[in-house]
């Protein structure tokens, strides 16, 4: 227990100092994307990995976060920090509305419904002049400051902001996992009828999972808008983004606390590198690699990287002849 | 004293199939009542209606003075009815302990309290040494025990047990009967569906017999085994005609 805490503190310290030592802008950019996707994926995992409701529409919430803060800023000069929280609340409301019909569906039908709803909302934004339509919105440059959520001379502040946001999201997941909510989410994932028979209002708890997930995803969206200083429906709410959020979690291990971070650590550098190495001619090539990785994982290690590490730890303990309390291993 | 459970004129139809037809019976607090009948008689359907997984096509079910036939399963659980599933529904990717904690959380918000209660229940049900096994890694006999443990964790007044002895060895069956006695000793009323008659006869206060969805007999174990209609239902018309 204590050993884990020390490990975590050391890891956070390393993450804090890393970009101070190695300052290449591209490197920091990749780090920012890693934590951004880890955060969105961690948020997704609450409803996908823990509660077992596979949403391929979480980009909607990402987009809602980006649009809410941007529009509030453009029209009423509201700081993106407040816009971020308002975006979270709007996303929760949308999640409740979307969840109402979607949660009536099970398994693949739920998944398909989330894709459909995501595409409808994106198309709506594409054709809605008041929110910039297909042209999107450029966020006007202001003096760089924390309050304005704008930094022009260095990417470092963005890195520290997303690192902090990720850690907060991770802590939310951690406390959810340890609490009644976590047990209830998993029970719903494992067997909805059994969960109901044990007194769980499954519909209500699916909404709770979806709402927390939507709130955190929207926050990630606001961050992305401020980082790019430009938003349009195809960059903040495309189906590809929803897919990427899911793939990161699948690769890392759904329903494992460290899954999203592990998945993001592997997938994001890979996709950014192929993008850089192959240029625009290779656009889409990272998708091929994604596809391959996901196929390999689902064939050989369906529990993802986190599940694999747990299994490896377990075998190591067993080989050392130590007391194995487990048989709790997924294989 | 009013009965704990009253089932009145309950009928359940599935697009054409009548699984239960005008069934009436009562269960009093503290009793052990068994529900028997040939395959497809409608026993599991009756359990599912009492537990709220299905709602009756018509009729009423009253528990503790409250009409429950329109209520959902989770509400009925909170009112004090728990059930096991004939086809076991353990939470496969969760440990045995976690399975039972989920049940215990129906009465508390504290995982710590729920864990303590779950550990006690695992001791009673003889699963304590396997508490860290994943649900999916248990033997069938242990899965059946876990079904009981999960249900017990919700602190029911009335416990519905659907064939928890099916597929068990004679030794395991004896252990299961012991467990039933122990659970009954905690003050829980038991309503049991079972095919293993020898096991269930000695512990039952009363037996209700269903055949093709209808109640055909009710009484003490002795009365029921000597009942014409029951013998006929179990052995078939032809046999009856010849004898
Ligand atoms: N969900 C359902 N849809 C349609 N028919 C059903 C459904 N559930 C049960 N039935 C039918 O209702 C009848 C009663 O089934 P039920 O499972 O209640 O019997 P049972 O007495 O529990 O049988 P067994 O001893 O085999 O468990 C059967 O004919 C069955 O096929
Ligand atoms: Mg049955």
Coordinates of C-alpha atoms and ligand atoms in Angstrom, one line a residue:
Chain A
X1 CA 0.0 0.0 0.0
X2 CA 2.7 2.5 1.1
X3 CA 5.0 1.2 -1.7
X4 CA 2.3 2.1 -4.2
X5 CA 1.9 5.6 -2.7
X6 CA 5.7 6.2 -3.0
X7 CA 5.6 4.9 -6.6
X8 CA 2.8 7.3 -7.4
X9 CA 4.5 10.3 -5.8
X10 CA 7.8 9.5 -7.7
X11 CA 5.8 9.1 -11.0
X12 CA 4.1 12.5 -10.5
X13 CA 7.4 14.2 -9.7
X14 CA 9.0 12.7 -12.8
X15 CA 6.0 13.9 -14.9
X16 CA 6.4 17.3 -13.4
X17 CA 10.1 17.8 -14.2
X18 CA 10.3 15.8 -17.4
X19 CA 9.4 18.7 -19.8
X20 CA 11.8 21.0 -17.9
X21 CA 14.7 18.7 -18.7
X22 CA 13.7 17.8 -22.2
X23 CA 12.2 20.9 -23.7
X24 CA 11.5 20.1 -27.3
X25 CA 8.2 21.6 -28.3
X26 CA 7.1 18.4 -30.2
X27 CA 7.9 16.3 -27.1
X28 CA 5.7 18.5 -24.9
X29 CA 3.0 18.5 -27.5
X30 CA 2.9 14.7 -27.5
X31 CA 2.9 14.7 -23.7
X32 CA -0.1 17.1 -23.7
X33 CA -2.0 14.8 -26.1
X34 CA -1.1 11.7 -24.0
X35 CA -2.7 13.2 -20.9
X36 CA -5.6 14.7 -22.8
X37 CA -6.5 11.3 -24.3
X38 CA -5.8 9.5 -21.0
X39 CA -8.2 11.9 -19.4
X40 CA -11.0 11.5 -22.0
X41 CA -10.5 7.8 -21.9
X42 CA -10.5 7.6 -18.2
X43 CA -13.8 9.4 -18.2
X44 CA -15.1 7.1 -20.9
X45 CA -14.0 4.1 -18.9
X46 CA -16.4 4.9 -16.1
X47 CA -19.3 4.2 -18.4
X48 CA -17.6 1.8 -20.8
X49 CA -15.2 -0.2 -18.8
X50 CA -16.8 -0.1 -15.4
X51 CA -20.5 0.0 -16.2
X52 CA -20.2 -2.0 -19.5
X53 CA -22.1 0.5 -21.6
X54 CA -19.9 0.9 -24.7
X55 CA -20.4 4.5 -26.0
X56 CA -19.0 5.4 -29.3
X57 CA -20.4 8.9 -29.0
X58 CA -18.3 10.5 -26.2
X59 CA -16.9 13.1 -28.7
X60 CA -20.3 14.8 -28.4
X61 CA -19.4 15.7 -24.8
X62 CA -15.9 16.7 -25.8
X63 CA -17.4 19.0 -28.4
X64 CA -20.0 20.4 -26.1
X65 CA -17.2 21.3 -23.7
X66 CA -15.2 23.0 -26.4
X67 CA -18.2 24.9 -27.8
X68 CA -19.7 26.0 -24.5
X69 CA -16.5 27.6 -23.2
X70 CA -15.7 29.1 -26.6
X71 CA -19.1 30.6 -27.2
X72 CA -19.3 32.0 -23.6
X73 CA -16.0 33.6 -24.1
X74 CA -16.8 35.0 -27.6
X75 CA -20.2 36.5 -26.6
X76 CA -19.8 37.4 -23.0
X77 CA -16.0 37.3 -22.3
X78 CA -16.5 34.6 -19.7
X79 CA -13.2 33.1 -18.7
X80 CA -12.8 29.6 -20.2
X81 CA -12.3 28.3 -16.6
X82 CA -15.9 29.1 -15.8
X83 CA -16.9 28.1 -19.4
X84 CA -15.3 24.8 -18.6
X85 CA -17.5 24.1 -15.7
X86 CA -20.6 25.3 -17.5
X87 CA -19.6 23.0 -20.4
X88 CA -19.5 20.2 -18.0
X89 CA -23.0 20.9 -16.8
X90 CA -24.3 21.2 -20.3
X91 CA -22.7 17.9 -21.2
X92 CA -24.4 16.3 -18.1
X93 CA -27.8 17.6 -19.3
X94 CA -27.2 16.3 -22.8
X95 CA -26.0 12.9 -21.4
X96 CA -29.3 12.6 -19.4
X97 CA -31.3 13.4 -22.6
X98 CA -29.3 11.1 -24.8
X99 CA -29.2 8.4 -22.1
X100 CA -32.9 8.2 -21.8
X101 CA -33.5 6.5 -25.2
X102 CA -30.1 4.9 -25.5
X103 CA -30.1 3.1 -22.2
X104 CA -33.3 1.3 -23.2
X105 CA -31.0 -0.5 -25.7
X106 CA -28.6 -3.2 -24.8
X107 CA -25.1 -4.2 -26.0
X108 CA -24.4 -3.5 -29.7
X109 CA -27.7 -1.6 -30.0
X110 CA -26.6 0.9 -27.4
X111 CA -23.3 1.2 -29.2
X112 CA -25.0 1.9 -32.5
X113 CA -27.3 4.4 -31.0
X114 CA -24.4 6.4 -29.5
X115 CA -22.8 6.5 -33.0
X116 CA -26.0 7.7 -34.5
X117 CA -26.7 10.4 -31.9
X118 CA -23.1 11.6 -32.2
X119 CA -23.3 12.0 -35.9
X120 CA -26.6 13.8 -35.7
X121 CA -25.2 16.3 -33.2
X122 CA -22.1 16.8 -35.3
X123 CA -24.2 17.4 -38.4
X124 CA -26.3 19.8 -36.5
X125 CA -23.3 21.9 -35.5
X126 CA -21.9 21.7 -39.1
X127 CA -25.1 23.4 -40.3
X128 CA -25.7 25.8 -37.5
X129 CA -24.4 29.3 -38.4
X130 CA -24.8 30.7 -34.9
X131 CA -22.0 28.4 -33.7
X132 CA -19.8 29.0 -36.7
X133 CA -21.1 26.1 -38.8
X134 CA -18.5 24.3 -40.9
X135 CA -16.1 27.2 -40.8
X136 CA -15.7 26.8 -37.1
X137 CA -14.5 29.5 -34.6
X138 CA -11.1 31.1 -34.1
X139 CA -10.6 32.0 -30.5
X140 CA -9.2 35.6 -30.5
X141 CA -5.7 36.0 -29.1
X142 CA -5.5 37.8 -25.8
X143 CA -2.7 38.6 -23.4
X144 CA -1.4 35.3 -22.2
X145 CA -2.5 34.6 -18.6
X146 CA -3.9 31.8 -16.6
X147 CA -7.2 33.7 -16.2
X148 CA -7.5 33.9 -20.0
X149 CA -6.4 30.3 -20.4
X150 CA -4.1 31.4 -23.2
X151 CA -0.3 30.8 -23.3
X152 CA 1.6 31.8 -26.4
X153 CA 5.3 31.7 -25.5
X154 CA 5.4 28.1 -24.3
X155 CA 3.4 25.0 -24.3
X156 CA 4.5 24.2 -20.7
X157 CA 1.5 25.8 -18.9
X158 CA -0.9 23.7 -21.1
X159 CA 1.1 20.6 -20.1
X160 CA 0.8 21.4 -16.4
X161 CA -2.9 22.1 -16.7
X162 CA -3.7 18.9 -18.5
X163 CA -1.5 16.9 -16.1
X164 CA -3.4 18.4 -13.2
X165 CA -6.8 17.7 -14.9
X166 CA -5.8 14.2 -15.6
X167 CA -4.7 13.5 -12.1
X168 CA -8.0 14.9 -10.8
X169 CA -9.9 12.6 -13.2
X170 CA -7.8 9.7 -12.1
X171 CA -8.7 10.5 -8.5
X172 CA -12.4 10.6 -9.4
X173 CA -12.0 7.1 -10.9
X174 CA -10.1 5.9 -7.9
X175 CA -12.7 7.0 -5.5
X176 CA -15.5 5.7 -7.6
X177 CA -13.8 2.3 -7.8
X178 CA -13.5 2.1 -4.0
X179 CA -17.0 3.3 -3.3
X180 CA -20.5 1.8 -3.6
X181 CA -20.7 3.4 -7.0
X182 CA -17.8 1.3 -8.3
X183 CA -19.3 -1.9 -7.0
X184 CA -22.7 -1.0 -8.5
X185 CA -21.2 0.0 -11.9
X186 CA -19.3 -3.3 -12.2
X187 CA -22.4 -5.3 -11.1
X188 CA -24.4 -3.7 -13.9
X189 CA -21.6 -4.5 -16.4
X190 CA -21.5 -8.2 -15.2
X191 CA -25.2 -8.9 -15.2
X192 CA -28.0 -6.4 -15.2
X193 CA -30.7 -8.8 -14.0
X194 CA -28.6 -10.0 -11.2
X195 CA -27.8 -6.4 -10.3
X196 CA -31.5 -5.6 -10.1
X197 CA -32.2 -8.6 -8.0
X198 CA -29.6 -7.3 -5.5
X199 CA -31.5 -4.0 -5.2
X200 CA -29.6 -1.9 -7.8
X201 CA -31.7 0.7 -9.6
X202 CA -29.6 -0.1 -12.8
X203 CA -31.1 2.6 -14.9
X204 CA -30.3 5.3 -12.4
X205 CA -26.7 4.2 -11.9
X206 CA -26.1 4.0 -15.7
X207 CA -27.2 7.7 -15.8
X208 CA -24.8 8.5 -12.9
X209 CA -21.9 6.8 -14.7
X210 CA -22.8 8.6 -18.0
X211 CA -23.2 12.0 -16.3
X212 CA -19.8 11.8 -14.5
X213 CA -18.2 10.6 -17.8
X214 CA -19.8 13.4 -19.8
X215 CA -18.8 16.1 -17.3
X216 CA -15.1 15.1 -17.3
X217 CA -15.1 14.6 -21.1
X218 CA -16.5 18.1 -21.6
X219 CA -13.7 19.5 -19.5
X220 CA -11.2 17.8 -21.7
X221 CA -12.9 19.5 -24.7
X222 CA -12.5 22.9 -23.3
X223 CA -8.9 22.3 -22.7
X224 CA -8.4 21.2 -26.3
X225 CA -10.2 24.3 -27.6
X226 CA -7.9 26.6 -25.6
X227 CA -4.9 24.6 -26.7
X228 CA -5.7 24.8 -30.4
X229 CA -7.4 28.2 -30.3
X230 CA -9.7 26.9 -33.0
X231 CA -12.7 24.7 -33.0
X232 CA -15.0 23.2 -35.7
X233 CA -17.3 20.2 -35.6
X234 CA -14.9 18.0 -37.4
X235 CA -12.0 18.6 -35.0
X236 CA -13.9 18.5 -31.6
X237 CA -16.7 16.1 -32.2
X238 CA -15.8 13.7 -35.0
X239 CA -16.6 10.0 -34.9
X240 CA -12.9 9.4 -35.1
X241 CA -12.4 11.1 -31.8
X242 CA -15.0 8.9 -30.1
X243 CA -13.3 5.9 -31.6
X244 CA -9.8 7.0 -30.4
X245 CA -11.1 7.5 -26.9
X246 CA -12.5 4.0 -26.9
X247 CA -9.4 2.4 -28.5
X248 CA -7.1 4.0 -25.9
X249 CA -9.2 2.3 -23.1
X250 CA -9.4 -1.0 -24.9
X251 CA -5.7 -1.2 -25.5
X252 CA -4.9 -0.1 -22.0
X253 CA -7.4 -2.4 -20.3
X254 CA -11.1 -1.5 -19.8
X255 CA -12.2 -1.3 -16.2
X256 CA -8.6 -1.0 -14.9
X257 CA -7.6 2.2 -13.1
X258 CA -4.3 2.5 -15.0
X259 CA -5.7 1.2 -18.3
X260 CA -6.4 4.6 -20.0
X261 CA -3.0 6.0 -19.1
X262 CA -1.2 2.9 -20.3
X263 CA -3.2 2.8 -23.6
X264 CA -2.6 6.5 -24.2
X265 CA 1.1 6.2 -23.5
X266 CA 1.4 3.6 -26.3
X267 CA -1.2 4.8 -28.8
X268 CA -0.7 8.6 -28.9
X269 CA 3.1 8.7 -29.5
X270 CA 2.6 6.0 -32.1
X271 CA -0.1 8.0 -34.0
X272 CA 1.9 11.3 -33.6
X273 CA 5.1 9.7 -34.9
X274 CA 3.5 8.0 -37.9
X275 CA 1.9 11.3 -38.6
X276 CA 5.2 13.1 -38.5
X277 CA 7.2 10.4 -40.3
X278 CA 4.8 9.8 -43.1
X279 CA 3.5 13.3 -43.4
X280 CA 0.2 14.0 -45.0
X281 CA 0.7 11.1 -47.5
X282 CA 0.5 8.8 -44.5
X283 CA -2.6 10.4 -43.1
X284 CA -4.7 7.5 -42.0
X285 CA -1.8 5.2 -41.6
X286 CA -1.9 5.5 -37.8
X287 CA -5.4 4.0 -38.1
X288 CA -3.9 0.9 -39.7
X289 CA -1.6 0.6 -36.8
X290 CA -4.4 1.2 -34.4
X291 CA -6.4 -1.5 -36.1
X292 CA -3.5 -4.0 -35.9
X293 CA -2.8 -3.3 -32.3
X294 CA -6.5 -3.7 -31.3
X295 CA -6.7 -6.9 -33.2
X296 CA -3.6 -8.3 -31.4
X297 CA -4.9 -7.2 -28.0
X298 CA -8.3 -8.6 -28.4
X299 CA -6.9 -11.9 -29.7
X300 CA -4.2 -12.4 -27.2
X301 CA -4.7 -10.1 -24.2
X302 CA -8.4 -9.1 -24.1
X303 CA -7.8 -7.5 -20.6
X304 CA -5.5 -5.0 -22.2
X305 CA -2.1 -3.8 -21.1
X306 CA -3.2 -3.3 -17.5
X307 CA -4.7 -6.8 -17.3
X308 CA -1.5 -8.2 -18.8
X309 CA 0.7 -6.5 -16.2
X310 CA -1.6 -7.7 -13.4
X311 CA -1.3 -11.3 -14.8
X312 CA 2.5 -10.9 -15.1
X313 CA 2.7 -9.7 -11.5
X314 CA 0.6 -12.6 -10.3
X315 CA 2.8 -15.1 -12.1
X316 CA 5.9 -13.6 -10.7
X317 CA 4.6 -13.8 -7.2
X318 CA 3.6 -17.4 -7.8
X319 CA 7.0 -18.3 -9.3
X320 CA 8.6 -16.8 -6.2
X321 CA 6.6 -19.2 -4.1
X322 CA 5.0 -16.4 -2.3
X323 CA 1.5 -16.5 -0.9
X324 CA -0.9 -16.0 -3.8
X325 CA -4.2 -14.8 -2.5
X326 CA -5.5 -14.4 -6.0
X327 CA -6.9 -16.8 -8.5
X328 CA -8.4 -13.5 -9.2
X329 CA -6.6 -13.4 -12.4
X330 CA -8.3 -12.9 -15.8
X331 CA -7.0 -15.6 -18.0
Chain B
X1 CA -51.6 -12.6 11.7
X2 CA -51.7 -11.6 8.0
X3 CA -49.6 -13.8 5.8
X4 CA -46.2 -12.5 4.7
X5 CA -46.9 -13.2 1.0
X6 CA -50.2 -13.5 -0.7
X7 CA -50.5 -14.6 -4.3
X8 CA -54.0 -14.1 -5.7
X9 CA -55.3 -15.2 -9.0
X10 CA -52.0 -14.7 -10.7
X11 CA -51.8 -15.4 -14.4
X12 CA -48.8 -15.0 -16.6
X13 CA -48.9 -15.4 -20.4
X14 CA -46.0 -15.3 -22.8
X15 CA -47.3 -14.6 -26.3
X16 CA -49.5 -17.7 -26.3
X17 CA -47.9 -19.8 -23.6
X18 CA -49.7 -19.7 -20.3
X19 CA -46.9 -20.2 -17.7
X20 CA -49.1 -19.5 -14.7
X21 CA -52.9 -19.7 -14.6
X22 CA -55.0 -18.3 -11.7
X23 CA -52.5 -19.3 -9.0
X24 CA -53.4 -18.7 -5.4
X25 CA -51.4 -19.3 -2.2
X26 CA -50.1 -17.7 0.9
X27 CA -46.8 -17.9 2.8
X28 CA -46.6 -17.1 6.5
X29 CA -43.8 -15.6 8.3
X30 CA -41.3 -18.2 9.6
X31 CA -42.4 -21.0 7.3
X32 CA -40.5 -23.2 4.9
X33 CA -42.7 -23.8 1.8
X34 CA -41.7 -25.7 -1.2
X35 CA -43.0 -25.3 -4.7
X36 CA -42.7 -28.4 -6.9
X37 CA -43.9 -29.5 -10.3
X38 CA -42.7 -31.1 -13.5
X39 CA -40.4 -29.2 -15.9
X40 CA -42.1 -26.2 -17.4
X41 CA -44.8 -26.1 -14.7
X42 CA -44.2 -22.4 -14.2
X43 CA -42.2 -22.4 -11.0
X44 CA -39.4 -20.1 -12.1
X45 CA -42.0 -17.8 -13.7
X46 CA -43.8 -17.6 -10.4
X47 CA -40.5 -16.7 -8.6
X48 CA -39.7 -14.1 -11.2
X49 CA -43.1 -12.4 -10.7
X50 CA -42.7 -12.4 -6.9
X51 CA -39.2 -10.9 -7.3
X52 CA -40.3 -8.3 -9.8
X53 CA -38.3 -9.6 -12.8
X54 CA -41.6 -10.2 -14.6
X55 CA -44.9 -8.7 -13.9
X56 CA -48.1 -10.8 -13.9
X57 CA -50.5 -10.5 -16.8
X58 CA -53.2 -10.4 -14.1
X59 CA -53.7 -11.0 -10.4
X60 CA -52.2 -9.5 -7.3
X61 CA -49.1 -10.2 -5.2
X62 CA -49.1 -8.7 -1.7
X63 CA -46.0 -8.7 0.5
X64 CA -46.1 -7.5 4.0
X65 CA -49.4 -5.7 3.3
X66 CA -48.1 -4.0 0.2
X67 CA -49.1 -4.7 -3.4
X68 CA -45.9 -5.5 -5.3
X69 CA -47.0 -6.9 -8.6
X70 CA -46.2 -3.6 -10.4
X71 CA -42.9 -2.9 -8.7
X72 CA -39.5 -3.4 -10.1
X73 CA -37.0 -6.0 -8.9
X74 CA -34.7 -3.5 -7.1
X75 CA -37.6 -2.0 -5.2
X76 CA -38.8 -5.5 -4.1
X77 CA -35.3 -6.3 -3.0
X78 CA -35.4 -3.3 -0.7
X79 CA -38.8 -4.4 0.6
X80 CA -37.2 -7.7 1.8
X81 CA -37.5 -10.3 -0.9
X82 CA -34.4 -11.9 -2.4
X83 CA -34.1 -14.6 -5.0
X84 CA -31.5 -16.9 -6.4
X85 CA -31.5 -17.7 -10.1
X86 CA -32.0 -21.2 -11.4
X87 CA -29.4 -20.6 -14.1
X88 CA -26.8 -19.0 -11.9
X89 CA -26.0 -15.4 -12.4
X90 CA -22.8 -14.8 -10.5
X91 CA -20.9 -11.6 -11.3
X92 CA -18.1 -13.4 -13.2
X93 CA -15.3 -10.9 -13.3
X94 CA -15.8 -9.9 -9.7
X95 CA -14.5 -11.9 -6.8
X96 CA -16.7 -14.0 -4.5
X97 CA -16.3 -11.4 -1.8
X98 CA -17.2 -8.5 -4.2
X99 CA -20.3 -10.4 -5.4
X100 CA -21.6 -10.5 -1.8
X101 CA -20.5 -7.0 -1.0
X102 CA -22.8 -5.8 -3.9
X103 CA -25.7 -7.5 -2.2
X104 CA -24.8 -6.1 1.2
X105 CA -24.6 -2.6 -0.2
X106 CA -28.4 -2.7 -0.7
X107 CA -28.6 -1.9 3.1
X108 CA -25.7 0.4 3.6
X109 CA -23.7 3.0 1.7
X110 CA -20.5 2.1 3.4
X111 CA -18.3 -0.4 1.6
X112 CA -16.5 -1.1 4.9
X113 CA -19.7 -2.2 6.6
X114 CA -20.8 -4.2 3.6
X115 CA -17.4 -5.9 3.5
X116 CA -17.7 -7.0 7.1
X117 CA -21.2 -8.4 6.5
X118 CA -20.2 -10.1 3.3
X119 CA -17.3 -11.8 5.1
X120 CA -19.7 -13.1 7.8
X121 CA -22.1 -14.4 5.1
X122 CA -19.3 -16.2 3.3
X123 CA -18.4 -17.9 6.5
X124 CA -22.0 -19.1 7.0
X125 CA -22.2 -20.3 3.4
X126 CA -18.8 -22.0 3.5
X127 CA -17.2 -19.9 0.8
X128 CA -14.9 -17.9 3.0
X129 CA -11.7 -19.6 1.8
X130 CA -12.6 -18.9 -1.8
X131 CA -13.5 -15.2 -1.2
X132 CA -10.8 -14.0 -3.6
X133 CA -11.7 -16.3 -6.5
X134 CA -13.3 -14.7 -9.5
X135 CA -16.9 -15.7 -9.8
X136 CA -16.3 -17.4 -13.1
X137 CA -13.7 -19.7 -11.6
X138 CA -16.0 -21.4 -9.1
X139 CA -17.4 -24.9 -9.4
X140 CA -21.1 -25.2 -10.1
X141 CA -21.7 -26.2 -6.4
X142 CA -19.9 -23.1 -5.2
X143 CA -21.7 -20.9 -7.7
X144 CA -25.0 -22.1 -6.3
X145 CA -23.7 -21.3 -2.8
X146 CA -22.7 -17.9 -4.0
X147 CA -26.2 -17.3 -5.4
X148 CA -27.5 -18.0 -1.9
X149 CA -24.8 -15.8 -0.3
X150 CA -25.6 -12.8 -2.7
X151 CA -29.3 -13.1 -1.9
X152 CA -28.7 -13.4 1.8
X153 CA -26.5 -10.3 1.8
X154 CA -29.6 -8.2 0.9
X155 CA -31.0 -9.1 4.3
X156 CA -34.3 -10.6 3.1
X157 CA -37.4 -11.4 5.1
X158 CA -38.4 -13.9 2.4
X159 CA -35.8 -15.8 0.4
X160 CA -36.8 -17.5 -2.9
X161 CA -34.4 -20.4 -3.7
X162 CA -34.7 -21.8 -7.3
X163 CA -33.2 -25.3 -7.5
X164 CA -30.1 -24.5 -5.5
X165 CA -29.5 -28.3 -5.2
X166 CA -29.8 -29.3 -8.8
X167 CA -26.6 -31.0 -10.0
X168 CA -25.1 -31.4 -6.6
X169 CA -23.6 -34.6 -5.2
X170 CA -25.3 -36.3 -2.3
X171 CA -22.7 -34.9 0.1
X172 CA -23.2 -31.4 -1.3
X173 CA -26.9 -31.8 -1.1
X174 CA -26.7 -32.6 2.6
X175 CA -24.6 -29.6 3.1
X176 CA -27.1 -27.5 1.3
X177 CA -29.9 -28.7 3.5
X178 CA -27.9 -27.9 6.5
X179 CA -27.4 -24.4 5.1
X180 CA -31.2 -24.0 4.6
X181 CA -31.8 -24.9 8.2
X182 CA -29.2 -22.4 9.3
X183 CA -30.7 -19.6 7.2
X184 CA -34.2 -20.5 8.5
X185 CA -32.7 -20.3 12.0
X186 CA -31.8 -16.6 11.3
X187 CA -35.5 -15.9 11.0
X188 CA -35.8 -15.9 7.3
X189 CA -38.9 -17.3 5.6
X190 CA -38.0 -19.7 2.8
X191 CA -39.8 -20.5 -0.4
X192 CA -38.0 -23.2 -2.3
X193 CA -38.3 -24.7 -5.8
X194 CA -36.6 -28.0 -5.8
X195 CA -36.6 -31.3 -7.8
X196 CA -34.6 -33.2 -5.2
X197 CA -37.7 -34.3 -3.2
X198 CA -36.0 -36.5 -0.6
X199 CA -33.9 -33.5 0.5
X200 CA -36.7 -31.0 0.6
X201 CA -39.5 -33.1 2.1
X202 CA -38.2 -33.3 5.6
X203 CA -37.6 -29.6 6.0
X204 CA -40.8 -28.3 4.4
X205 CA -43.8 -27.2 6.4
X206 CA -45.9 -27.1 3.4
X207 CA -45.7 -28.0 -0.3
X208 CA -47.4 -26.4 -3.2
X209 CA -47.6 -28.3 -6.5
X210 CA -47.9 -26.7 -9.9
X211 CA -48.6 -28.5 -13.1
X212 CA -48.9 -26.8 -16.5
X213 CA -49.2 -23.5 -14.8
X214 CA -52.0 -24.4 -12.4
X215 CA -51.8 -25.2 -8.7
X216 CA -53.0 -28.8 -8.4
X217 CA -52.2 -29.5 -4.8
X218 CA -51.1 -28.0 -1.5
X219 CA -50.5 -29.5 1.9
X220 CA -48.1 -31.2 4.2
X221 CA -45.4 -33.3 2.5
X222 CA -47.3 -36.5 3.4
X223 CA -50.5 -35.2 2.0
X224 CA -48.9 -34.1 -1.2
X225 CA -47.0 -37.3 -2.0
X226 CA -50.2 -39.3 -1.6
X227 CA -52.3 -37.0 -3.7
X228 CA -53.8 -38.5 -6.8
X229 CA -53.3 -35.5 -9.1
X230 CA -49.7 -35.1 -8.0
X231 CA -48.8 -38.7 -8.8
X232 CA -50.6 -38.3 -12.1
X233 CA -48.7 -35.1 -12.9
X234 CA -45.4 -36.6 -12.2
X235 CA -45.9 -40.1 -13.7
X236 CA -48.1 -39.1 -16.6
X237 CA -51.6 -40.0 -17.7
X238 CA -50.8 -43.2 -19.4
X239 CA -49.2 -44.7 -16.3
X240 CA -52.0 -43.5 -14.2
X241 CA -54.6 -45.1 -16.5
X242 CA -52.9 -48.4 -16.5
X243 CA -52.4 -48.6 -12.7
Ligands
LIG1 N1 -39.4 -15.5 -21.0 C1 -40.3 -16.4 -21.5 N2 -40.8 -16.3 -22.8 C2 -41.6 -17.3 -23.3 N3 -41.9 -18.4 -22.6 C3 -41.4 -18.6 -21.4 C4 -40.5 -17.6 -20.8 N4 -40.2 -18.1 -19.6 C5 -40.8 -19.2 -19.4 N5 -41.5 -19.6 -20.5 C6 -42.4 -20.8 -20.6 O1 -43.2 -20.8 -19.5 C7 -43.4 -22.2 -19.1 C8 -43.0 -22.2 -17.6 O2 -41.6 -22.1 -17.5 P1 -40.8 -22.0 -16.1 O3 -39.4 -21.8 -16.4 O4 -41.5 -21.1 -15.2 O5 -41.0 -23.5 -15.6 P2 -40.3 -24.3 -14.4 O6 -41.4 -24.9 -13.6 O7 -39.4 -23.4 -13.7 O8 -39.5 -25.4 -15.1 P3 -38.1 -26.1 -14.7 O9 -38.5 -27.2 -13.7 O10 -37.7 -26.8 -16.0 O11 -37.2 -25.1 -14.2 C9 -42.5 -23.0 -20.0 O12 -43.4 -23.5 -21.0 C10 -41.5 -22.0 -20.6 O13 -41.1 -22.4 -21.9
LIG2 MG1 -37.4 -23.4 -13.3

